[in-house]
PDB file of C-alpha atoms in Angstrom:
ATOM      1  CA  MET A 130       0.000   0.000   0.000  1.00  0.00           C
ATOM      2  CA  ARG A 131       1.283   3.430  -0.888  1.00  0.00           C
ATOM      3  CA  THR A 132       2.017   5.541   2.175  1.00  0.00           C
ATOM      4  CA  ARG A 133       1.636   9.266   2.676  1.00  0.00           C
ATOM      5  CA  THR A 134       4.653  11.493   2.163  1.00  0.00           C
ATOM      6  CA  LEU A 135       5.674  13.471   5.248  1.00  0.00           C
ATOM      7  CA  SER A 136       5.682  17.215   5.031  1.00  0.00           C
ATOM      8  CA  ASN A 137       8.687  19.356   5.870  1.00  0.00           C
ATOM      9  CA  HIS A 138       6.995  20.467   9.099  1.00  0.00           C
ATOM     10  CA  GLU A 139       6.515  16.876  10.273  1.00  0.00           C
ATOM     11  CA  ARG A 140      10.134  16.052   9.527  1.00  0.00           C
ATOM     12  CA  GLY A 141      11.245  19.114  11.469  1.00  0.00           C
ATOM     13  CA  VAL A 142       9.159  18.088  14.496  1.00  0.00           C
ATOM     14  CA  ILE A 143      10.725  14.595  14.478  1.00  0.00           C
ATOM     15  CA  ILE A 144      14.245  16.046  14.372  1.00  0.00           C
ATOM     16  CA  GLU A 145      13.498  18.569  17.146  1.00  0.00           C
ATOM     17  CA  LEU A 146      12.079  15.848  19.415  1.00  0.00           C
ATOM     18  CA  ARG A 147      15.160  13.724  18.803  1.00  0.00           C
ATOM     19  CA  ASN A 148      17.424  16.644  19.666  1.00  0.00           C
ATOM     20  CA  ALA A 149      15.435  17.007  22.898  1.00  0.00           C
ATOM     21  CA  GLY A 150      16.545  13.480  23.893  1.00  0.00           C
ATOM     22  CA  ILE A 151      13.353  11.596  23.101  1.00  0.00           C
ATOM     23  CA  LYS A 152      13.814   8.146  21.583  1.00  0.00           C
ATOM     24  CA  SER A 153      12.390   7.194  18.213  1.00  0.00           C
ATOM     25  CA  GLY A 154       9.792   4.784  19.650  1.00  0.00           C
ATOM     26  CA  ARG A 155       8.422   7.492  21.943  1.00  0.00           C
ATOM     27  CA  ILE A 156       8.382   9.973  19.038  1.00  0.00           C
ATOM     28  CA  ALA A 157       6.374   7.508  16.941  1.00  0.00           C
ATOM     29  CA  LYS A 158       3.759   7.179  19.687  1.00  0.00           C
ATOM     30  CA  LEU A 159       3.531  10.933  20.230  1.00  0.00           C
ATOM     31  CA  LEU A 160       3.098  11.685  16.525  1.00  0.00           C
ATOM     32  CA  ARG A 161       1.083   8.522  15.791  1.00  0.00           C
ATOM     33  CA  MET A 162       3.496   7.287  13.166  1.00  0.00           C
ATOM     34  CA  LEU A 163       5.232   4.033  12.423  1.00  0.00           C
ATOM     35  CA  CYS A 164       8.599   3.466  14.034  1.00  0.00           C
ATOM     36  CA  SER A 165      10.094   2.686  10.638  1.00  0.00           C
ATOM     37  CA  THR A 166       8.956   6.071   9.345  1.00  0.00           C
ATOM     38  CA  VAL A 167      10.571   7.925  12.237  1.00  0.00           C
ATOM     39  CA  SER A 168      13.754   5.862  11.887  1.00  0.00           C
ATOM     40  CA  THR A 169      13.986   6.578   8.163  1.00  0.00           C
ATOM     41  CA  VAL A 170      13.696  10.327   8.758  1.00  0.00           C
ATOM     42  CA  LEU A 171      16.370  10.263  11.476  1.00  0.00           C
ATOM     43  CA  ILE A 172      18.772   8.114   9.408  1.00  0.00           C
ATOM     44  CA  LYS A 173      18.554  10.477   6.405  1.00  0.00           C
ATOM     45  CA  TRP A 174      19.088  13.415   8.733  1.00  0.00           C
ATOM     46  CA  LYS A 175      22.173  11.926  10.399  1.00  0.00           C
ATOM     47  CA  LYS A 176      23.844  10.525   7.266  1.00  0.00           C
ATOM     48  CA  PHE A 177      22.903  13.025   4.572  1.00  0.00           C
ATOM     49  CA  GLY A 178      21.687  16.037   6.527  1.00  0.00           C
ATOM     50  CA  LEU A 179      18.296  15.910   4.804  1.00  0.00           C
ATOM     51  CA  ASN A 180      15.476  17.479   6.734  1.00  0.00           C
ATOM     52  CA  THR A 181      13.059  18.210   3.864  1.00  0.00           C
ATOM     53  CA  THR A 182      10.986  16.058   1.564  1.00  0.00           C
ATOM     54  CA  GLN A 183      12.833  15.154  -1.618  1.00  0.00           C
ATOM     55  CA  LYS A 184      10.980  15.229  -4.880  1.00  0.00           C
ATOM     56  CA  PRO A 185      10.737  11.809  -6.502  1.00  0.00           C
ATOM     57  CA  LYS A 186      12.744  11.228  -9.622  1.00  0.00           C
ATOM     58  CA  PRO A 187      10.670  11.684 -12.778  1.00  0.00           C
ATOM     59  CA  ARG A 188       9.947   8.785 -15.033  1.00  0.00           C
ATOM     60  CA  PRO A 189      12.598   8.487 -17.738  1.00  0.00           C
ATOM     61  CA  PRO A 190      11.381   9.642 -21.155  1.00  0.00           C
ATOM     62  CA  LYS A 191      10.418   7.099 -23.753  1.00  0.00           C
ATOM     63  CA  LEU A 192      12.529   8.842 -26.388  1.00  0.00           C
ATOM     64  CA  SER A 193      16.055  10.074 -25.853  1.00  0.00           C
ATOM     65  CA  ASN A 194      17.304  13.430 -27.112  1.00  0.00           C
ATOM     66  CA  CYS A 195      18.966  11.733 -30.072  1.00  0.00           C
ATOM     67  CA  THR A 196      15.733   9.920 -30.952  1.00  0.00           C
ATOM     68  CA  VAL A 197      13.773  13.174 -30.736  1.00  0.00           C
ATOM     69  CA  ARG A 198      16.195  14.779 -33.208  1.00  0.00           C
ATOM     70  CA  ASP A 199      15.717  11.809 -35.525  1.00  0.00           C
ATOM     71  CA  LEU A 200      11.960  12.319 -35.226  1.00  0.00           C
ATOM     72  CA  ALA A 201      12.295  15.989 -36.181  1.00  0.00           C
ATOM     73  CA  ARG A 202      14.382  15.113 -39.243  1.00  0.00           C
ATOM     74  CA  LEU A 203      11.869  12.453 -40.274  1.00  0.00           C
ATOM     75  CA  VAL A 204       8.920  14.851 -40.061  1.00  0.00           C
ATOM     76  CA  ARG A 205      10.862  17.505 -41.965  1.00  0.00           C
ATOM     77  CA  ARG A 206      11.812  15.032 -44.676  1.00  0.00           C
ATOM     78  CA  ASP A 207       8.251  13.781 -45.268  1.00  0.00           C
ATOM     79  CA  CYS A 208       5.446  15.838 -43.758  1.00  0.00           C
ATOM     80  CA  ARG A 209       2.764  13.487 -45.128  1.00  0.00           C
ATOM     81  CA  LEU A 210       3.613  10.527 -42.871  1.00  0.00           C
ATOM     82  CA  ASN A 211       0.738   9.433 -40.667  1.00  0.00           C
ATOM     83  CA  LEU A 212       1.057   9.062 -36.913  1.00  0.00           C
ATOM     84  CA  VAL A 213       0.677   5.269 -36.853  1.00  0.00           C
ATOM     85  CA  SER A 214       3.549   4.614 -39.259  1.00  0.00           C
ATOM     86  CA  ILE A 215       5.859   6.967 -37.333  1.00  0.00           C
ATOM     87  CA  ALA A 216       4.976   5.285 -34.026  1.00  0.00           C
ATOM     88  CA  GLU A 217       5.672   1.834 -35.482  1.00  0.00           C
ATOM     89  CA  SER A 218       9.087   2.930 -36.769  1.00  0.00           C
ATOM     90  CA  PHE A 219      10.108   4.167 -33.291  1.00  0.00           C
ATOM     91  CA  GLY A 220       8.419   1.362 -31.357  1.00  0.00           C
ATOM     92  CA  VAL A 221       6.319   3.584 -29.075  1.00  0.00           C
ATOM     93  CA  HIS A 222       2.658   4.535 -28.759  1.00  0.00           C
ATOM     94  CA  ARG A 223       1.228   7.099 -31.138  1.00  0.00           C
ATOM     95  CA  ASN A 224       0.300   9.386 -28.231  1.00  0.00           C
ATOM     96  CA  THR A 225       3.988   9.578 -27.307  1.00  0.00           C
ATOM     97  CA  ILE A 226       4.886  10.511 -30.877  1.00  0.00           C
ATOM     98  CA  ARG A 227       2.094  13.100 -30.966  1.00  0.00           C
ATOM     99  CA  LYS A 228       3.341  14.693 -27.736  1.00  0.00           C
ATOM    100  CA  HIS A 229       6.934  14.977 -28.937  1.00  0.00           C
ATOM    101  CA  ILE A 230       5.889  16.272 -32.368  1.00  0.00           C
ATOM    102  CA  ARG A 231       3.868  19.032 -30.731  1.00  0.00           C
ATOM    103  CA  GLN A 232       6.781  19.873 -28.441  1.00  0.00           C
ATOM    104  CA  LEU A 233       8.906  20.298 -31.567  1.00  0.00           C
ATOM    105  CA  GLY A 234       6.422  22.896 -32.835  1.00  0.00           C
ATOM    106  CA  PHE A 235       4.663  20.794 -35.458  1.00  0.00           C
ATOM    107  CA  GLY A 236       0.905  20.377 -35.723  1.00  0.00           C
ATOM    108  CA  GLY A 237      -1.393  18.277 -37.867  1.00  0.00           C
ATOM    109  CA  ARG A 238      -3.084  20.550 -40.394  1.00  0.00           C
ATOM    110  CA  VAL A 239      -5.093  20.088 -43.583  1.00  0.00           C
ATOM    111  CA  ALA A 240      -2.973  20.874 -46.643  1.00  0.00           C
ATOM    112  CA  VAL A 241      -4.048  24.019 -48.487  1.00  0.00           C
ATOM    113  CA  ARG A 242      -4.873  23.459 -52.160  1.00  0.00           C
ATOM    114  CA  LYS A 243      -2.909  25.930 -54.263  1.00  0.00           C
ATOM    115  CA  PRO A 244      -1.320  25.781 -57.728  1.00  0.00           C
ATOM    116  CA  PHE A 245       2.394  25.044 -57.696  1.00  0.00           C
ATOM    117  CA  LEU A 246       4.392  28.035 -58.908  1.00  0.00           C
ATOM    118  CA  SER A 247       7.965  28.105 -60.082  1.00  0.00           C
ATOM    119  CA  VAL A 248      10.546  30.425 -58.552  1.00  0.00           C
ATOM    120  CA  ILE A 249      10.277  32.772 -61.529  1.00  0.00           C
ATOM    121  CA  HIS A 250       6.488  32.968 -61.246  1.00  0.00           C
ATOM    122  CA  ARG A 251       6.722  33.705 -57.521  1.00  0.00           C
ATOM    123  CA  LYS A 252       9.185  36.527 -58.088  1.00  0.00           C
ATOM    124  CA  LYS A 253       7.015  38.024 -60.829  1.00  0.00           C
ATOM    125  CA  ARG A 254       3.886  37.864 -58.663  1.00  0.00           C
ATOM    126  CA  LEU A 255       5.700  39.403 -55.719  1.00  0.00           C
ATOM    127  CA  THR A 256       7.054  42.204 -57.882  1.00  0.00           C
ATOM    128  CA  PHE A 257       3.611  42.824 -59.380  1.00  0.00           C
ATOM    129  CA  GLY A 258       1.951  42.871 -55.962  1.00  0.00           C
ATOM    130  CA  ARG A 259       4.465  45.322 -54.516  1.00  0.00           C
ATOM    131  CA  LYS A 260       4.402  47.539 -57.575  1.00  0.00           C
ATOM    132  CA  ASP A 261       0.614  47.838 -57.843  1.00  0.00           C
ATOM    133  CA  SER A 262      -0.111  48.084 -54.139  1.00  0.00           C
ATOM    134  CA  GLN A 263      -2.146  51.255 -53.607  1.00  0.00           C
ATOM    135  CA  ARG A 264      -2.704  50.974 -49.871  1.00  0.00           C
ATOM    136  CA  ILE A 265      -1.898  54.085 -47.882  1.00  0.00           C
ATOM    137  CA  ARG A 266      -1.077  53.639 -44.201  1.00  0.00           C
ATOM    138  CA  VAL A 267      -1.727  56.371 -41.653  1.00  0.00           C
ATOM    139  CA  TRP A 268      -1.248  56.708 -37.904  1.00  0.00           C
ATOM    140  CA  ARG A 269      -4.627  57.234 -36.275  1.00  0.00           C
ATOM    141  CA  LYS A 270      -6.706  56.289 -33.277  1.00  0.00           C
ATOM    142  CA  SER A 271      -9.642  53.898 -33.371  1.00  0.00           C
ATOM    143  CA  HIS A 272     -12.246  56.682 -33.569  1.00  0.00           C
ATOM    144  CA  GLU A 273     -10.441  58.613 -36.327  1.00  0.00           C
ATOM    145  CA  LYS A 274     -11.322  56.234 -39.160  1.00  0.00           C
ATOM    146  CA  TYR A 275     -13.292  58.837 -41.155  1.00  0.00           C
ATOM    147  CA  VAL A 276     -11.269  61.940 -40.273  1.00  0.00           C
ATOM    148  CA  ASP A 277     -10.315  63.867 -43.422  1.00  0.00           C
ATOM    149  CA  GLN A 278      -6.589  63.700 -42.691  1.00  0.00           C
ATOM    150  CA  CYS A 279      -6.792  59.888 -42.402  1.00  0.00           C
ATOM    151  CA  LEU A 280      -8.731  59.239 -45.622  1.00  0.00           C
ATOM    152  CA  ALA A 281      -7.307  58.230 -48.990  1.00  0.00           C
ATOM    153  CA  PRO A 282      -9.020  60.182 -51.795  1.00  0.00           C
ATOM    154  CA  THR A 283     -10.746  58.375 -54.641  1.00  0.00           C
ATOM    155  CA  PHE A 284     -11.600  59.811 -58.034  1.00  0.00           C
ATOM    156  CA  LYS A 285     -14.356  58.791 -60.398  1.00  0.00           C
ATOM    157  CA  LEU A 286     -13.098  57.770 -63.810  1.00  0.00           C
ATOM    158  CA  GLY A 287     -15.813  59.640 -65.676  1.00  0.00           C
ATOM    159  CA  ARG A 288     -15.662  57.329 -68.676  1.00  0.00           C
ATOM    160  CA  THR A 289     -18.757  57.482 -70.868  1.00  0.00           C
ATOM    161  CA  SER A 290     -19.617  54.557 -73.117  1.00  0.00           C
ATOM    162  CA  VAL A 291     -22.101  54.706 -75.981  1.00  0.00           C
ATOM    163  CA  MET A 292     -23.215  51.783 -78.160  1.00  0.00           C
ATOM    164  CA  VAL A 293     -23.969  52.665 -81.778  1.00  0.00           C
ATOM    165  CA  TRP A 294     -24.821  50.881 -85.017  1.00  0.00           C
ATOM    166  CA  GLY A 295     -24.294  51.957 -88.594  1.00  0.00           C
ATOM    167  CA  ALA A 296     -23.927  50.459 -92.068  1.00  0.00           C
ATOM    168  CA  LEU A 297     -22.773  51.300 -95.584  1.00  0.00           C
ATOM    169  CA  ASN A 298     -23.804  49.676 -98.848  1.00  0.00           C
ATOM    170  CA  PHE A 299     -21.568  47.557-101.052  1.00  0.00           C
ATOM    171  CA  THR A 300     -20.957  50.380-103.534  1.00  0.00           C
ATOM    172  CA  GLY A 301     -19.641  52.753-100.909  1.00  0.00           C
ATOM    173  CA  PHE A 302     -21.876  55.601-102.079  1.00  0.00           C
ATOM    174  CA  ASP A 303     -24.323  55.586 -99.202  1.00  0.00           C
ATOM    175  CA  LYS A 304     -24.425  55.038 -95.452  1.00  0.00           C
ATOM    176  CA  SER A 305     -27.269  54.392 -93.081  1.00  0.00           C
ATOM    177  CA  PRO A 306     -28.460  56.660 -90.300  1.00  0.00           C
ATOM    178  CA  LEU A 307     -26.545  56.187 -87.064  1.00  0.00           C
ATOM    179  CA  VAL A 308     -28.502  54.248 -84.440  1.00  0.00           C
ATOM    180  CA  PHE A 309     -27.768  54.695 -80.724  1.00  0.00           C
ATOM    181  CA  LEU A 310     -28.560  51.445 -78.960  1.00  0.00           C
ATOM    182  CA  PRO A 311     -29.783  51.377 -75.370  1.00  0.00           C
ATOM    183  CA  LYS A 312     -27.215  50.492 -72.726  1.00  0.00           C
ATOM    184  CA  GLY A 313     -27.217  46.898 -71.567  1.00  0.00           C
ATOM    185  CA  GLU A 314     -27.127  43.452 -73.061  1.00  0.00           C
ATOM    186  CA  GLN A 315     -28.470  43.379 -76.598  1.00  0.00           C
ATOM    187  CA  THR A 316     -30.875  40.633 -77.610  1.00  0.00           C
ATOM    188  CA  THR A 317     -32.342  39.573 -80.928  1.00  0.00           C
ATOM    189  CA  ILE A 318     -35.644  41.261 -80.135  1.00  0.00           C
ATOM    190  CA  SER A 319     -34.000  44.580 -79.281  1.00  0.00           C
ATOM    191  CA  PHE A 320     -31.851  44.444 -82.450  1.00  0.00           C
ATOM    192  CA  VAL A 321     -34.905  43.832 -84.624  1.00  0.00           C
ATOM    193  CA  GLU A 322     -36.778  46.639 -82.906  1.00  0.00           C
ATOM    194  CA  HIS A 323     -34.064  49.313 -82.960  1.00  0.00           C
ATOM    195  CA  VAL A 324     -32.090  48.402 -86.091  1.00  0.00           C
ATOM    196  CA  TYR A 325     -33.818  46.068 -88.512  1.00  0.00           C
ATOM    197  CA  ASP A 326     -37.356  47.454 -88.527  1.00  0.00           C
ATOM    198  CA  SER A 327     -36.524  51.114 -87.998  1.00  0.00           C
ATOM    199  CA  VAL A 328     -33.416  51.619 -90.163  1.00  0.00           C
ATOM    200  CA  LEU A 329     -32.079  48.603 -92.036  1.00  0.00           C
ATOM    201  CA  CYS A 330     -35.190  47.692 -94.046  1.00  0.00           C
ATOM    202  CA  GLY A 331     -35.545  51.203 -95.413  1.00  0.00           C
ATOM    203  CA  PHE A 332     -31.820  51.616 -96.044  1.00  0.00           C
ATOM    204  CA  TYR A 333     -31.192  48.526 -98.148  1.00  0.00           C
ATOM    205  CA  PHE A 334     -33.517  46.179-100.018  1.00  0.00           C
ATOM    206  CA  MET A 335     -32.035  42.993-101.478  1.00  0.00           C
ATOM    207  CA  GLN A 336     -33.782  41.352-104.407  1.00  0.00           C
ATOM    208  CA  ASP A 337     -34.551  37.647-104.246  1.00  0.00           C
ATOM    209  CA  ALA A 338     -31.679  35.430-105.493  1.00  0.00           C
ATOM    210  CA  SER A 339     -29.379  38.454-105.560  1.00  0.00           C
ATOM    211  CA  HIS A 340     -25.644  37.872-105.079  1.00  0.00           C
ATOM    212  CA  GLU A 341     -24.949  41.352-103.760  1.00  0.00           C
ATOM    213  CA  LEU A 342     -23.828  41.555-100.161  1.00  0.00           C
ATOM    214  CA  LEU A 343     -24.118  44.214 -97.506  1.00  0.00           C
ATOM    215  CA  LEU A 344     -20.606  44.755 -96.163  1.00  0.00           C
ATOM    216  CA  LEU A 345     -19.878  45.743 -92.586  1.00  0.00           C
ATOM    217  CA  GLU A 346     -16.385  47.162 -92.230  1.00  0.00           C
ATOM    218  CA  ASP A 347     -14.858  47.425 -88.736  1.00  0.00           C
ATOM    219  CA  ASN A 348     -12.280  49.947 -89.960  1.00  0.00           C
ATOM    220  CA  LEU A 349     -15.068  52.484 -90.116  1.00  0.00           C
ATOM    221  CA  TRP A 350     -15.409  52.383 -86.328  1.00  0.00           C
ATOM    222  CA  LYS A 351     -11.658  52.729 -85.947  1.00  0.00           C
ATOM    223  CA  THR A 352     -11.760  55.803 -88.152  1.00  0.00           C
ATOM    224  CA  MET A 353     -14.473  57.348 -86.009  1.00  0.00           C
ATOM    225  CA  LYS A 354     -12.574  56.500 -82.830  1.00  0.00           C
ATOM    226  CA  ASN A 355      -9.437  58.185 -84.130  1.00  0.00           C
ATOM    227  CA  LYS A 356     -11.383  61.328 -85.006  1.00  0.00           C
ATOM    228  CA  LEU A 357     -13.064  61.313 -81.605  1.00  0.00           C
ATOM    229  CA  ARG A 358      -9.682  61.659 -79.898  1.00  0.00           C
ATOM    230  CA  TYR A 359      -9.245  65.172 -81.259  1.00  0.00           C
ATOM    231  CA  TYR A 360     -12.310  66.396 -79.370  1.00  0.00           C
ATOM    232  CA  LYS A 361     -12.669  67.056 -75.671  1.00  0.00           C
ATOM    233  CA  ARG A 362     -14.391  64.148 -73.959  1.00  0.00           C
ATOM    234  CA  SER A 363     -17.662  64.852 -72.203  1.00  0.00           C
ATOM    235  CA  SER A 364     -19.073  62.970 -69.222  1.00  0.00           C
ATOM    236  CA  LYS A 365     -22.650  63.552 -70.419  1.00  0.00           C
ATOM    237  CA  LYS A 366     -24.106  61.001 -72.799  1.00  0.00           C
ATOM    238  CA  GLU A 367     -26.170  63.570 -74.688  1.00  0.00           C
ATOM    239  CA  GLU A 368     -23.075  65.585 -75.587  1.00  0.00           C
ATOM    240  CA  MET A 369     -21.168  62.418 -76.473  1.00  0.00           C
ATOM    241  CA  ARG A 370     -23.957  61.259 -78.792  1.00  0.00           C
ATOM    242  CA  ALA A 371     -24.085  64.639 -80.510  1.00  0.00           C
ATOM    243  CA  LEU A 372     -20.320  64.550 -81.048  1.00  0.00           C
ATOM    244  CA  ILE A 373     -20.451  61.017 -82.497  1.00  0.00           C
ATOM    245  CA  GLN A 374     -23.295  62.073 -84.812  1.00  0.00           C
ATOM    246  CA  VAL A 375     -21.218  64.997 -86.077  1.00  0.00           C
ATOM    247  CA  ILE A 376     -18.291  62.682 -86.830  1.00  0.00           C
ATOM    248  CA  TRP A 377     -20.591  60.195 -88.582  1.00  0.00           C
ATOM    249  CA  ASN A 378     -22.099  62.904 -90.756  1.00  0.00           C
ATOM    250  CA  GLY A 379     -18.624  64.219 -91.582  1.00  0.00           C
ATOM    251  CA  ILE A 380     -17.408  60.954 -93.132  1.00  0.00           C
ATOM    252  CA  SER A 381     -17.136  61.567 -96.873  1.00  0.00           C
ATOM    253  CA  LEU A 382     -17.979  59.173 -99.698  1.00  0.00           C
ATOM    254  CA  GLU A 383     -14.288  58.968-100.637  1.00  0.00           C
ATOM    255  CA  GLN A 384     -13.509  57.576 -97.197  1.00  0.00           C
ATOM    256  CA  LEU A 385     -16.342  55.062 -97.496  1.00  0.00           C
ATOM    257  CA  GLN A 386     -15.099  53.823-100.865  1.00  0.00           C
ATOM    258  CA  ARG A 387     -11.617  53.232 -99.436  1.00  0.00           C
ATOM    259  CA  LEU A 388     -13.127  50.983 -96.761  1.00  0.00           C
ATOM    260  CA  ILE A 389     -14.894  48.681 -99.244  1.00  0.00           C
TER     261      ILE A 389
END
């Protein structure tokens, strides 16, 4: 049966009673202890000068320092090894391996799924991220988030986009009226409504079994875009439409014939 460990005070009382000339048997009766317990305390005091309770020696570790270093190298070499296989290779329980791995600073985590990048790709991405970083850091307190001095200004681009449609016939001697299409995704129904029925049918009529084609030339839009650069851009759609209409009306027949 496991006995109780004496406190330092109890050991001191035994030694003081012995110094007073009281025998060990009498001390055991006074303190209600076993004679062997009192004798053990007095023997340690006389031989080794111990008058306090000594801490018991800890249990020796399952893995030595050299084995722990081998474990660290193994985990570093292959981080995908499972706990059971590592424990079998060292001949200990998996809980022991888990404890030592955590003491080494490792932890079991789920691998993050990311595309593998080469060293060159990583350097390019890092350079791009540092170059295009537009974050501005300021020193402020928690309640100064929206103070004017702590704000980074933003500016609206002011870009105006207009969708138009136009056509010219295969001879290059005529062009259709310019149609401004509503903003948004264009569907077949909207094209028939705004272009085919309202403009295209009256602009060009093709005879049955005719081999003549209606040509649509993208260079015409490039020509208009180049001319539009010489004018001051407006943020209002009405002014932009009027400017585009002026450029469309100013395209001569000679320019149309060169595009055919």
